[in-house]
Each structure stands twice: as structure tokens, then as C-alpha cells.
mmCIF file of C-alpha atoms in Angstrom:
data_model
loop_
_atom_site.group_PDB
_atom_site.id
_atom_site.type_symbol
_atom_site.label_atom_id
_atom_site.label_comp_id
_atom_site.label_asym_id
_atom_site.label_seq_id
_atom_site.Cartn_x
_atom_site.Cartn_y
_atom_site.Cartn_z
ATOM 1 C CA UNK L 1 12.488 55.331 -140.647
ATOM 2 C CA UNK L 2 9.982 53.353 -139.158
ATOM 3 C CA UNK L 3 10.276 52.803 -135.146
ATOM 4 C CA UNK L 4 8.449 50.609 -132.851
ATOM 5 C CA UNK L 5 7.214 52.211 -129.747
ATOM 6 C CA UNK L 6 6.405 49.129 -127.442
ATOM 7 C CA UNK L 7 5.141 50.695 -124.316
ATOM 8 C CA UNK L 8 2.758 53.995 -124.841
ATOM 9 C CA UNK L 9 2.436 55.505 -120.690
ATOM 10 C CA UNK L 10 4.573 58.785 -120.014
ATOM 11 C CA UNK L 11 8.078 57.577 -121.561
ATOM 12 C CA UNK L 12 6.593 55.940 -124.395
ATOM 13 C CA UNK L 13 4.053 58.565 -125.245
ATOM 14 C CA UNK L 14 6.794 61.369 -125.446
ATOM 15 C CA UNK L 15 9.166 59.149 -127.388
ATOM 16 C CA UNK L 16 6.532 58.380 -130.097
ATOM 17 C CA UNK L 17 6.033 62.650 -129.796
ATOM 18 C CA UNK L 18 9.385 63.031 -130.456
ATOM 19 C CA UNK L 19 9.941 60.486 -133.621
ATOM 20 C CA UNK L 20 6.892 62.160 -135.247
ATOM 21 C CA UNK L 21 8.083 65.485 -134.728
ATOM 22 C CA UNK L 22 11.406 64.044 -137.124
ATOM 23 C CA UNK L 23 8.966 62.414 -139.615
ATOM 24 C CA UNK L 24 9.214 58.988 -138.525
ATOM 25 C CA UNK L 25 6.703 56.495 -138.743
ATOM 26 C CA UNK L 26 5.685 55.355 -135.760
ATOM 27 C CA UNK L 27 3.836 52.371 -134.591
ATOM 28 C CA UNK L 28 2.996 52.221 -131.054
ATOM 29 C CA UNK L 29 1.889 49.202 -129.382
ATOM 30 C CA UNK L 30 0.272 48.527 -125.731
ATOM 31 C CA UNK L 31 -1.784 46.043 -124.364
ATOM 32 C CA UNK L 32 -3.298 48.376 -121.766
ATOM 33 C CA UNK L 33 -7.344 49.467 -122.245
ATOM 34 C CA UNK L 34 -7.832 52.549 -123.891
ATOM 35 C CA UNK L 35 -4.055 53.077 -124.726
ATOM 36 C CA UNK L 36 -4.489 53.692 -128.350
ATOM 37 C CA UNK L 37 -7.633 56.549 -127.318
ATOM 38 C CA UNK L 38 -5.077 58.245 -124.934
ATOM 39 C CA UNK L 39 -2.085 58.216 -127.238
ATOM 40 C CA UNK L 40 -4.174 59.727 -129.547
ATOM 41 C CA UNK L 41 -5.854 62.332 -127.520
ATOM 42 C CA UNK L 42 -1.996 63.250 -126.167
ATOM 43 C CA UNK L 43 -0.948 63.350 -129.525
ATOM 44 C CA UNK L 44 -3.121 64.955 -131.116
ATOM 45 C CA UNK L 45 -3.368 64.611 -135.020
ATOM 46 C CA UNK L 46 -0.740 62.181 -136.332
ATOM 47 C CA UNK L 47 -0.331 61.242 -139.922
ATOM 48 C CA UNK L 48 2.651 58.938 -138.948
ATOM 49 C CA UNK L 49 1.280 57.395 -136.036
ATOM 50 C CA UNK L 50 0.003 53.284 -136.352
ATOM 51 C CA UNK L 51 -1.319 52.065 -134.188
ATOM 52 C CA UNK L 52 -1.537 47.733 -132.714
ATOM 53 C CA UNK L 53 -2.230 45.890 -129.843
ATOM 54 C CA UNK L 54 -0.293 43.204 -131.402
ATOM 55 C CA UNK L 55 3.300 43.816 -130.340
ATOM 56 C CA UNK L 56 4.704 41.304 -132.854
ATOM 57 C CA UNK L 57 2.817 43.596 -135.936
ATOM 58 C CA UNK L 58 4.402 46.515 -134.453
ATOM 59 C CA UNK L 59 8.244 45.328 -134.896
ATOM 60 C CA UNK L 60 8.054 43.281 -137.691
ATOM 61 C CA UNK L 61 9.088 45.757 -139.956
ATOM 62 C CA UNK L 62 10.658 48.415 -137.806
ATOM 63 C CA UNK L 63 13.675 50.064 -138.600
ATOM 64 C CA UNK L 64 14.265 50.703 -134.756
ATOM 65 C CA UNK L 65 12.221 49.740 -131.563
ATOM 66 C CA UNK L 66 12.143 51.593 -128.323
ATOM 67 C CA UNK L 67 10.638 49.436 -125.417
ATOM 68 C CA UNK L 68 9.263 51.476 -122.486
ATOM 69 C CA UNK L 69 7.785 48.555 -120.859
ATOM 70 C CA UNK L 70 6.799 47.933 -117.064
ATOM 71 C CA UNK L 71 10.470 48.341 -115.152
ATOM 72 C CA UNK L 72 9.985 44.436 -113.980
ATOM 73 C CA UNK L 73 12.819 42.106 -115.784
ATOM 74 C CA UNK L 74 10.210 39.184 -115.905
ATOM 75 C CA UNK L 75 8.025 41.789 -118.078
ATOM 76 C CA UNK L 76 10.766 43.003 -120.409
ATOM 77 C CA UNK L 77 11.922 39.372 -121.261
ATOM 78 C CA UNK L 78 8.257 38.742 -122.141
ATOM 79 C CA UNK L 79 8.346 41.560 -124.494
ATOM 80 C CA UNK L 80 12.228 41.323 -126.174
ATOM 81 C CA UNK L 81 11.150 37.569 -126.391
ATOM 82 C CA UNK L 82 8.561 38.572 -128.920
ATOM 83 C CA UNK L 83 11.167 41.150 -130.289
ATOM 84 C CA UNK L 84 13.635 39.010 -130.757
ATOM 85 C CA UNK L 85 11.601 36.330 -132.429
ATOM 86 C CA UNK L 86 10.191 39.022 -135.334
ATOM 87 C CA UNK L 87 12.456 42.065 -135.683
ATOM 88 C CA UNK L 88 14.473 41.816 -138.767
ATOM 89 C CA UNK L 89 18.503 40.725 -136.992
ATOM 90 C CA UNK L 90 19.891 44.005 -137.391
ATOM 91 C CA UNK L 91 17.503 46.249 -135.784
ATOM 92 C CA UNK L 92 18.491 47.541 -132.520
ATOM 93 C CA UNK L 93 16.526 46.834 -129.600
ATOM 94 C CA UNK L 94 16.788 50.031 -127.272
ATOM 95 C CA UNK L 95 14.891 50.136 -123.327
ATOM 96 C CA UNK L 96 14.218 52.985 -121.746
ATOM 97 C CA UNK L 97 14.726 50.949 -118.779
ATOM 98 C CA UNK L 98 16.070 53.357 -115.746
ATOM 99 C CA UNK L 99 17.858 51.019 -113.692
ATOM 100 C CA UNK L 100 17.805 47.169 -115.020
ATOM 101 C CA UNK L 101 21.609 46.476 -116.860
ATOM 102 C CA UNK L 102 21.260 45.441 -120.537
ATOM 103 C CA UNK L 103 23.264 42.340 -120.074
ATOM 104 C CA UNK L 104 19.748 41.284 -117.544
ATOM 105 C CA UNK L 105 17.601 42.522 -120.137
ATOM 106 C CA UNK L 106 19.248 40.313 -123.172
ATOM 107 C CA UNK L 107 18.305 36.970 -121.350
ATOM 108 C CA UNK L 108 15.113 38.070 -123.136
ATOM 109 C CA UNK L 109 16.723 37.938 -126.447
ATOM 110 C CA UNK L 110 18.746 35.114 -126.608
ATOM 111 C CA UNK L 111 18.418 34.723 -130.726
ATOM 112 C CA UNK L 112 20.036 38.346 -131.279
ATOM 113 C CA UNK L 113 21.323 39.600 -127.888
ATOM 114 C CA UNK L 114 23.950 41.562 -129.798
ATOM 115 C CA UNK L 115 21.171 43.651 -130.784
ATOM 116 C CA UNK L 116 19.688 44.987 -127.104
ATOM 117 C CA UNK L 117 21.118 47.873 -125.489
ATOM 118 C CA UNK L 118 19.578 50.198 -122.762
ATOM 119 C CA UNK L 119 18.350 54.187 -124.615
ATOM 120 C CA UNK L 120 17.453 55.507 -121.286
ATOM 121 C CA UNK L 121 16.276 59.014 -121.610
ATOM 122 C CA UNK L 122 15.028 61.706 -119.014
ATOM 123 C CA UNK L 123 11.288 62.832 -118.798
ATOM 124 C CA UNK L 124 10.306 64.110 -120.918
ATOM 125 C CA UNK L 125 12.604 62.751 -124.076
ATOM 126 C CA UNK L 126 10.905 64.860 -126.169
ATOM 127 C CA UNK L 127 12.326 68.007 -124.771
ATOM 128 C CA UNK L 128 15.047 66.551 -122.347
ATOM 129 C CA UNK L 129 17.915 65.667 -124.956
ATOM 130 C CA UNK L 130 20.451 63.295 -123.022
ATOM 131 C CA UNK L 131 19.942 59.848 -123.447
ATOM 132 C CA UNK L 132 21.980 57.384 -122.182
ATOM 133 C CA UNK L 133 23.532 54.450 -123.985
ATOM 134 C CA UNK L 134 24.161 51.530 -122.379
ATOM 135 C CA UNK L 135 25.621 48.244 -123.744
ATOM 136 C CA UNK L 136 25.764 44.773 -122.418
ATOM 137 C CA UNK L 137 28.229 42.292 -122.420
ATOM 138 C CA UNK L 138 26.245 40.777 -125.662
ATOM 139 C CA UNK L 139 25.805 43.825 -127.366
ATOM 140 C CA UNK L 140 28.114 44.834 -130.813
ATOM 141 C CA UNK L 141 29.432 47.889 -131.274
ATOM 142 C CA UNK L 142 27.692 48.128 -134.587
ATOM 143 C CA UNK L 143 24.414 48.085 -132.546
ATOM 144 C CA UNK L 144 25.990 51.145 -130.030
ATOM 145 C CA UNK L 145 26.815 53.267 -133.096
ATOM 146 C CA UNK L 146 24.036 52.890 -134.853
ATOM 147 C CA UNK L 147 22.198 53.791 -131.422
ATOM 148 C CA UNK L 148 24.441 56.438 -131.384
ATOM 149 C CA UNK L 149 23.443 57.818 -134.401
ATOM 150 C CA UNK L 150 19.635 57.506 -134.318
ATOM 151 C CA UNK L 151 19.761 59.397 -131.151
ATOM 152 C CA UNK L 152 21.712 62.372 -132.615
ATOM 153 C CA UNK L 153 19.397 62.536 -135.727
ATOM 154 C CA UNK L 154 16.524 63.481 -133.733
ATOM 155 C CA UNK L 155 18.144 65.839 -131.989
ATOM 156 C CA UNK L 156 19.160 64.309 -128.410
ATOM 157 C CA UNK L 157 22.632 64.247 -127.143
ATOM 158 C CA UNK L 158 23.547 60.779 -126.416
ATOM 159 C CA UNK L 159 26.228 59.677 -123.456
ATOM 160 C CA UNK L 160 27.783 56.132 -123.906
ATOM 161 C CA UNK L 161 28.370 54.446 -120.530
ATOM 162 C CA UNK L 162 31.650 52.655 -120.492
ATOM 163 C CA UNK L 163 30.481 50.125 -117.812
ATOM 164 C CA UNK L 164 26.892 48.668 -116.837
ATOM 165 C CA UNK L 165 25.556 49.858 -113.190
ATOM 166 C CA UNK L 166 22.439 50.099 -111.432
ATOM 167 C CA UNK L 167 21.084 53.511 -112.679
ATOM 168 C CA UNK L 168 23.423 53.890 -115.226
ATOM 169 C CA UNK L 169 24.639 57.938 -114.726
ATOM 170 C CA UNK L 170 22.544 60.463 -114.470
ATOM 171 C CA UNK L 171 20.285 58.603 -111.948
ATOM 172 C CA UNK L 172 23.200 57.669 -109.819
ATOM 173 C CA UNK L 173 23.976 61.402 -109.339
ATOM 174 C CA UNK L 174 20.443 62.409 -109.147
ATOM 175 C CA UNK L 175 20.061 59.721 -106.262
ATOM 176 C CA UNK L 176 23.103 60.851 -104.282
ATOM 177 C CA UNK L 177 21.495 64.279 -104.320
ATOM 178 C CA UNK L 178 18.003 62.817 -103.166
ATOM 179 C CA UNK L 179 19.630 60.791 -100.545
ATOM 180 C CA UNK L 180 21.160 64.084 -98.925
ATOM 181 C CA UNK L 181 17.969 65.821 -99.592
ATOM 182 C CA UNK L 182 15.962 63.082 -97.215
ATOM 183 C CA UNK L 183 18.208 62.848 -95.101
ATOM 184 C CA UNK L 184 18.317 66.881 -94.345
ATOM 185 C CA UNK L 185 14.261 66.950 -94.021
ATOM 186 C CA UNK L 186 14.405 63.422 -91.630
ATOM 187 C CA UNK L 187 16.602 65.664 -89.485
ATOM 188 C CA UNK L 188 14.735 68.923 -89.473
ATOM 189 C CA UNK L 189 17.193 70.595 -90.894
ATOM 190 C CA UNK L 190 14.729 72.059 -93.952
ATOM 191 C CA UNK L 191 11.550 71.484 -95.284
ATOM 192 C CA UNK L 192 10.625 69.645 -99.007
ATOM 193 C CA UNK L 193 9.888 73.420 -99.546
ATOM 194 C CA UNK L 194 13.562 74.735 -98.776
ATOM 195 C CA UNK L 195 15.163 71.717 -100.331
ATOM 196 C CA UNK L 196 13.295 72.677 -103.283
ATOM 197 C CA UNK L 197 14.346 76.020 -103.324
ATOM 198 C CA UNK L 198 18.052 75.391 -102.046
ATOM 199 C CA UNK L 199 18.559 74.074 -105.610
ATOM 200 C CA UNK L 200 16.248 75.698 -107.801
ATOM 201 C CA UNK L 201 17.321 79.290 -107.202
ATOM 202 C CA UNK L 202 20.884 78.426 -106.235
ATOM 203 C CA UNK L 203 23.020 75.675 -107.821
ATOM 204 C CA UNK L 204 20.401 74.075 -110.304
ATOM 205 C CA UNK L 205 20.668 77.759 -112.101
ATOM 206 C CA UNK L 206 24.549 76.986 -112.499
ATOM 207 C CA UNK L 207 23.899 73.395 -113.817
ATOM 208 C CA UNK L 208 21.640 74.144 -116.461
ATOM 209 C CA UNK L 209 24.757 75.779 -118.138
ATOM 210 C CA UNK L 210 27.539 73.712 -117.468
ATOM 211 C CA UNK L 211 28.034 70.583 -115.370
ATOM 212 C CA UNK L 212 29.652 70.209 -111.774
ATOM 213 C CA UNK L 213 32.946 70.057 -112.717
ATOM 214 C CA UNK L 214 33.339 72.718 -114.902
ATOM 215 C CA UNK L 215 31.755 75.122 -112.726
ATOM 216 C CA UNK L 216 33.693 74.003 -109.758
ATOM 217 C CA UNK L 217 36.376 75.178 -111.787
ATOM 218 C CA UNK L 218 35.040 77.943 -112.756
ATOM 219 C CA UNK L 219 34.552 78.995 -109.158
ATOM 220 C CA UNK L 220 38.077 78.895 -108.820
ATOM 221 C CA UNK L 221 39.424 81.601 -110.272
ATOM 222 C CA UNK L 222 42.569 82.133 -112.367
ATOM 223 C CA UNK L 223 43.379 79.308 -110.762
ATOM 224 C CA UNK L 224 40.578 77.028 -111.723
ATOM 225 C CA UNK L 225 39.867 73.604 -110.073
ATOM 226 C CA UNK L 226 43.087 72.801 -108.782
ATOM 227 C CA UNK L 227 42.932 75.932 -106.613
ATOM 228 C CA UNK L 228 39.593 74.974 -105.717
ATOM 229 C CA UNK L 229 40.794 71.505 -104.866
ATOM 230 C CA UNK L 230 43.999 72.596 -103.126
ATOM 231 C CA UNK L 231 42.202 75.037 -100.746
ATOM 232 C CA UNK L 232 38.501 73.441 -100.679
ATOM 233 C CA UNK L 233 39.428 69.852 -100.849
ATOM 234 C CA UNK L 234 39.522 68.843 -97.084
ATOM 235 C CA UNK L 235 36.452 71.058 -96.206
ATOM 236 C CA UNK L 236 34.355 69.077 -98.752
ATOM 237 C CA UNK L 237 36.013 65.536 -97.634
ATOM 238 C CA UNK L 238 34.467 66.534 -94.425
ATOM 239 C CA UNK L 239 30.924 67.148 -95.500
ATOM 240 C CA UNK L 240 31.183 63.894 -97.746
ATOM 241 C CA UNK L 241 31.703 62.281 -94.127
ATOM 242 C CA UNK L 242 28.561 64.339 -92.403
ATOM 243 C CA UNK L 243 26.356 63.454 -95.279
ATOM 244 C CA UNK L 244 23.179 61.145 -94.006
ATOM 245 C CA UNK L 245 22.685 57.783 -94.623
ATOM 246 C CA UNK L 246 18.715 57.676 -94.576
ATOM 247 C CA UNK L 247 16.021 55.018 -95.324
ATOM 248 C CA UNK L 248 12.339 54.848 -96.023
ATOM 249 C CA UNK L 249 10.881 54.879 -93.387
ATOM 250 C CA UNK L 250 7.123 54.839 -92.835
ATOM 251 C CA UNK L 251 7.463 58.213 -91.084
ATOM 252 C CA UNK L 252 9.724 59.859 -93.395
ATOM 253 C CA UNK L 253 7.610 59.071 -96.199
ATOM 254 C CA UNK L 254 4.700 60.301 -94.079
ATOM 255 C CA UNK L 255 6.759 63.488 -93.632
ATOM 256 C CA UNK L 256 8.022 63.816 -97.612
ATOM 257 C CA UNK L 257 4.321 63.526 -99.021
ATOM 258 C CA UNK L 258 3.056 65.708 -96.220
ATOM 259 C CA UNK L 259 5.822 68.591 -97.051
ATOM 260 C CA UNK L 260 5.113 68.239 -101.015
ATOM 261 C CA UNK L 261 1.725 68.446 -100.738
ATOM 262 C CA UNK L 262 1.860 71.430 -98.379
ATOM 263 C CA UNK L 263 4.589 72.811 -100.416
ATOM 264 C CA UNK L 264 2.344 72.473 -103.925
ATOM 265 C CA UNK L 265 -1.254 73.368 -102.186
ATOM 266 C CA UNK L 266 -3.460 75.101 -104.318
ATOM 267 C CA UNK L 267 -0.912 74.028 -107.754
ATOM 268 C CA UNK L 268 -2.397 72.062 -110.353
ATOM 269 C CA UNK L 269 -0.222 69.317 -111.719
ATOM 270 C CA UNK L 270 -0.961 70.114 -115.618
ATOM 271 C CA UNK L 271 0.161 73.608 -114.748
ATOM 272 C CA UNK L 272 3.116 72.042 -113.089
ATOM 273 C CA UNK L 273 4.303 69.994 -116.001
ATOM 274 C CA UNK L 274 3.540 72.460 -118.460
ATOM 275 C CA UNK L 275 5.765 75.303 -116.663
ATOM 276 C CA UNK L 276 8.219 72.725 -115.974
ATOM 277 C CA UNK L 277 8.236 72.019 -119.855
ATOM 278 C CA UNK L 278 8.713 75.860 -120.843
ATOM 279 C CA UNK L 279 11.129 76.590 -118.827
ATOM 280 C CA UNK L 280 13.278 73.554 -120.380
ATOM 281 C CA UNK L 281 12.465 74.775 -123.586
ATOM 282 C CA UNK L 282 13.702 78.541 -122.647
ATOM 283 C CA UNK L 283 16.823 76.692 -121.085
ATOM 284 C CA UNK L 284 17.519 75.102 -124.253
ATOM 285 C CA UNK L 285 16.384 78.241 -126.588
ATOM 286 C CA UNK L 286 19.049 80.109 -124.588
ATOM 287 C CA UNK L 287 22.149 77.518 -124.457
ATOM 288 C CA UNK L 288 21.097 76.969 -128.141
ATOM 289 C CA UNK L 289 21.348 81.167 -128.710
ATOM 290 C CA UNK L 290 24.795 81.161 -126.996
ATOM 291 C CA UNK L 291 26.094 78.331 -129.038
ATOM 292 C CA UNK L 292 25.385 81.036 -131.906
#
């Protein structure tokens, strides 16, 4: 297939990894200086990879584009504008977009809104495999199965999202977690360091393997969740009601850059994202091994 990478920073750069790695074509397209020079020097060598600053050459004959444009709606209908107006009708029109709904994003499409759907993945898509599917009020089901499937074929596990919200899933839960996680360092309760920690070598170990409910039920015994729910249930209703409501403040961001960067002295941020990115690839290896 041949698929349209509009948008070449982090996101688009490990999309057009990942499609290359399937043996796609790609053709990447961004208007920013010396995009091309650091998609290539990322990349590496690419046989597949084109290469445009002319975002209506890069579409016009894709089988499939993936925007991973600026997350500002006034930007993305710029770009699906010039989508819309050159990619053959039935080529879906995926974003990578994070928290704008695709029914927003198809007032930038108005020919073939049908067509536009939200692919949001999780950094970095090449190695992270869920990526969500998101559908607007516009958009066909032929467009959501055939989103479906493109997904699957290069190896990610797509989730369709039966109803449009800011954040769609993953970031909704990710943000509830965050919100506690402020709010405990705002009190003094812990440090970015034992927040950190608190999940890392505690519950994030369970959650690589299954998800929250399952191992809630798992933690229940013989008699699984609903013993868990039966005896458990009012204690957690209680810390849902003693769980901080906390805003940006200039001193708590003060406070939440001061703790990371005391927390990561001395760390490089390559070595960072490159230990990150093993130990999602063991994670994987491993759930893959016990799949059999």
C-alpha cells in the first residue's frame, strides 16, 4: 500500500517507522525546515520512504493517509482541506489527533467527511500497538472497517470507541490517574519520585498483563470480582470521594518540574527513551511467548 504520512515530528516519524517496517510505501510530507534531513537521519536507510513538502503530492495517490498535524483544529482543517480536495473518495483519512472529536475534525473535509476518522495511537506507535478508532457522526462504517483492518495488518491492536469524547479512552484513564498523582505531590503526600515508583514497581507491573478489571478480579479469589466488589466496594467509594481535585497552578508546576528534574538528575533523555523502548519490547516479547 501506499500511505501518506502528513505530519513527520515524534508521532509521525514513528508511524512512517512502522509502515516501512510492513513494506509500505511511504510518503511523508512536512512543511517544517529540515524535516525531510531529520526523518531521514531517524530513519535511517529507507527504500520506501518519499519524500514532499507538497502535501497535496503526498495524498494524491495514497492508499491511506495518517495526519499527525499540530493538535490546533484551525491547523487540521487546513490540512484535511487539502486532503479532501486530492485523495482519491475512498481513502480513509485517519488523525492521530489525542483529544479533538472527529466529527470537529470533518468540518475540514466537507467533500468526503464520511471518510475522516480519528487513528489515535500511543507513543511510540511503532512499538505501542493500541490504537484507537474513533468515528464521527459523518463517518461510514466502511471507512471504520477498513481502519480496522489496516491497523491489524501492521500489527497494532485497534479499540473502536462507541461514542466521541474529549480524549477518547486511554487518555481519559491515563488523566484520572495524573489528576490523583498531582494532586498527592500538591499535598505533600509523595514526591514525583514516589509517584513514579508507586506505579512502576507496584500496579503498572500488574497492568502490563491484564487490564484493571480483570485483575481486580483476579484479586478476588475463588470468588472473583463480585467478592471483591461485595466486600471492597464501599472502601473504594470512599477513596473515589477523598480523591483531589487539583489545578495548574504556577506553584505546582514549579513543584512538578522541580521533582522530575531532581528525580531524573544525572539521566540522559536518549537513554531514557531507549530503556523505556526495550522494556516495551520485552513486555510484548513476553505476553507474545505466553500467548504460545
Amino acid at each position: 500500500m501506499r500511505i501518506a504520512v502528513v505530519g513527520t515530528g515524534v508521532i509521525g516519524e514513528s508511524w512512517a517507522r512502522l509502515f516501512l517496517a510492513h513494506g509500505h510505501e511511504v510518503t511523508a510530507t512536512d512543511p517544517a525546515p529540515g524535516a525531510e534531513d531529520r526523518l531521514r537521519a531517524s530513519l535511517g536507510s529507507a527504500e520506501h520512504l518519499r519524500f514532499t513538502d507538497d502535501l497535496a503530492a503526498a495524498v494524491a495517490d495514497a492508499d491511506f493517509v495518517q495526519e499527525n498535524g499540530p493538535e490546533r483544529l484551525e491547523v487540521k482543517h487546513e490540512l484535511l482541506a487539502v486532503v479532501d480536495a486530492v485523495a482519491r473518495p475512498e481513502v480513509v483519512v485517519a488523525s492521530s489527533s489525542s483529544m479533538l472529536r472527529p466529527t470537529d475534525l470533518a468540518h475540514g473535509a466537507p467533500a468526503h467527511p464520511e471518510r475522516v476518522l480519528v487513528g489515535h495511537p500511543f507513543n511510540p506507535p511503532h512499538l505501542v500497538p493500541l490504537v484507537e478508532v474513533v468515528p464521527g457522526e459523518a463517518t461510514s462504517p466502511a471507512a471504520v472497517d477498513a481502519a480496522m483492518a489496516f491497523y491489524a495488518s501492521v500489527g497494532r491492536s485497534p479499540l473502536r470507541l462507541r461514542a466521541e469524547l474529549p480524549g477518547h479512552l486511554a487518555n481519559r484513564l491515563q488523566a484520572a490517574l495524573w489528576r490523583e498523582a498531582y494532586s498527592l505531590v500538591a499535598r505533600g503526600v509523595a514526591t514525583v519520585a514516589d509517584v513514579d515508583t508507586a506505579i512502576t514497581e507496584g500496579p503498572g507491573l500488574r497492568w502490563a498483563a491484564l487490564g484493571p478489571f480483570t485483575n481486580q478480579h483476579l484479586s478476588g479469589g475463588p470468588g472473583g470480582i463480585a467478592h471483591v466488589l461485595e466486600h471492597l466496594g464501599p472502601g473504594t467509594e470512599a477513596l473515589w470521594a477523598d480523591l483531589g481535585t487539583v489545578s495548574h497552578t504556577p506553584e505546582l508546576v514549579a513543584r512538578i518540574v522541580a521533582g522530575v528534574d531532581e528525580a531524573l538528575a544525572g539521566s540522559d533523555s536518549a537513554d531514557l527513551l531507549a530503556r523505556r523502548d526495550a522494556v516495551i519490547a520485552a513486555v510484548l516479547a513476553a505476553r507474545a511467548a505466553e500467548d504460545g
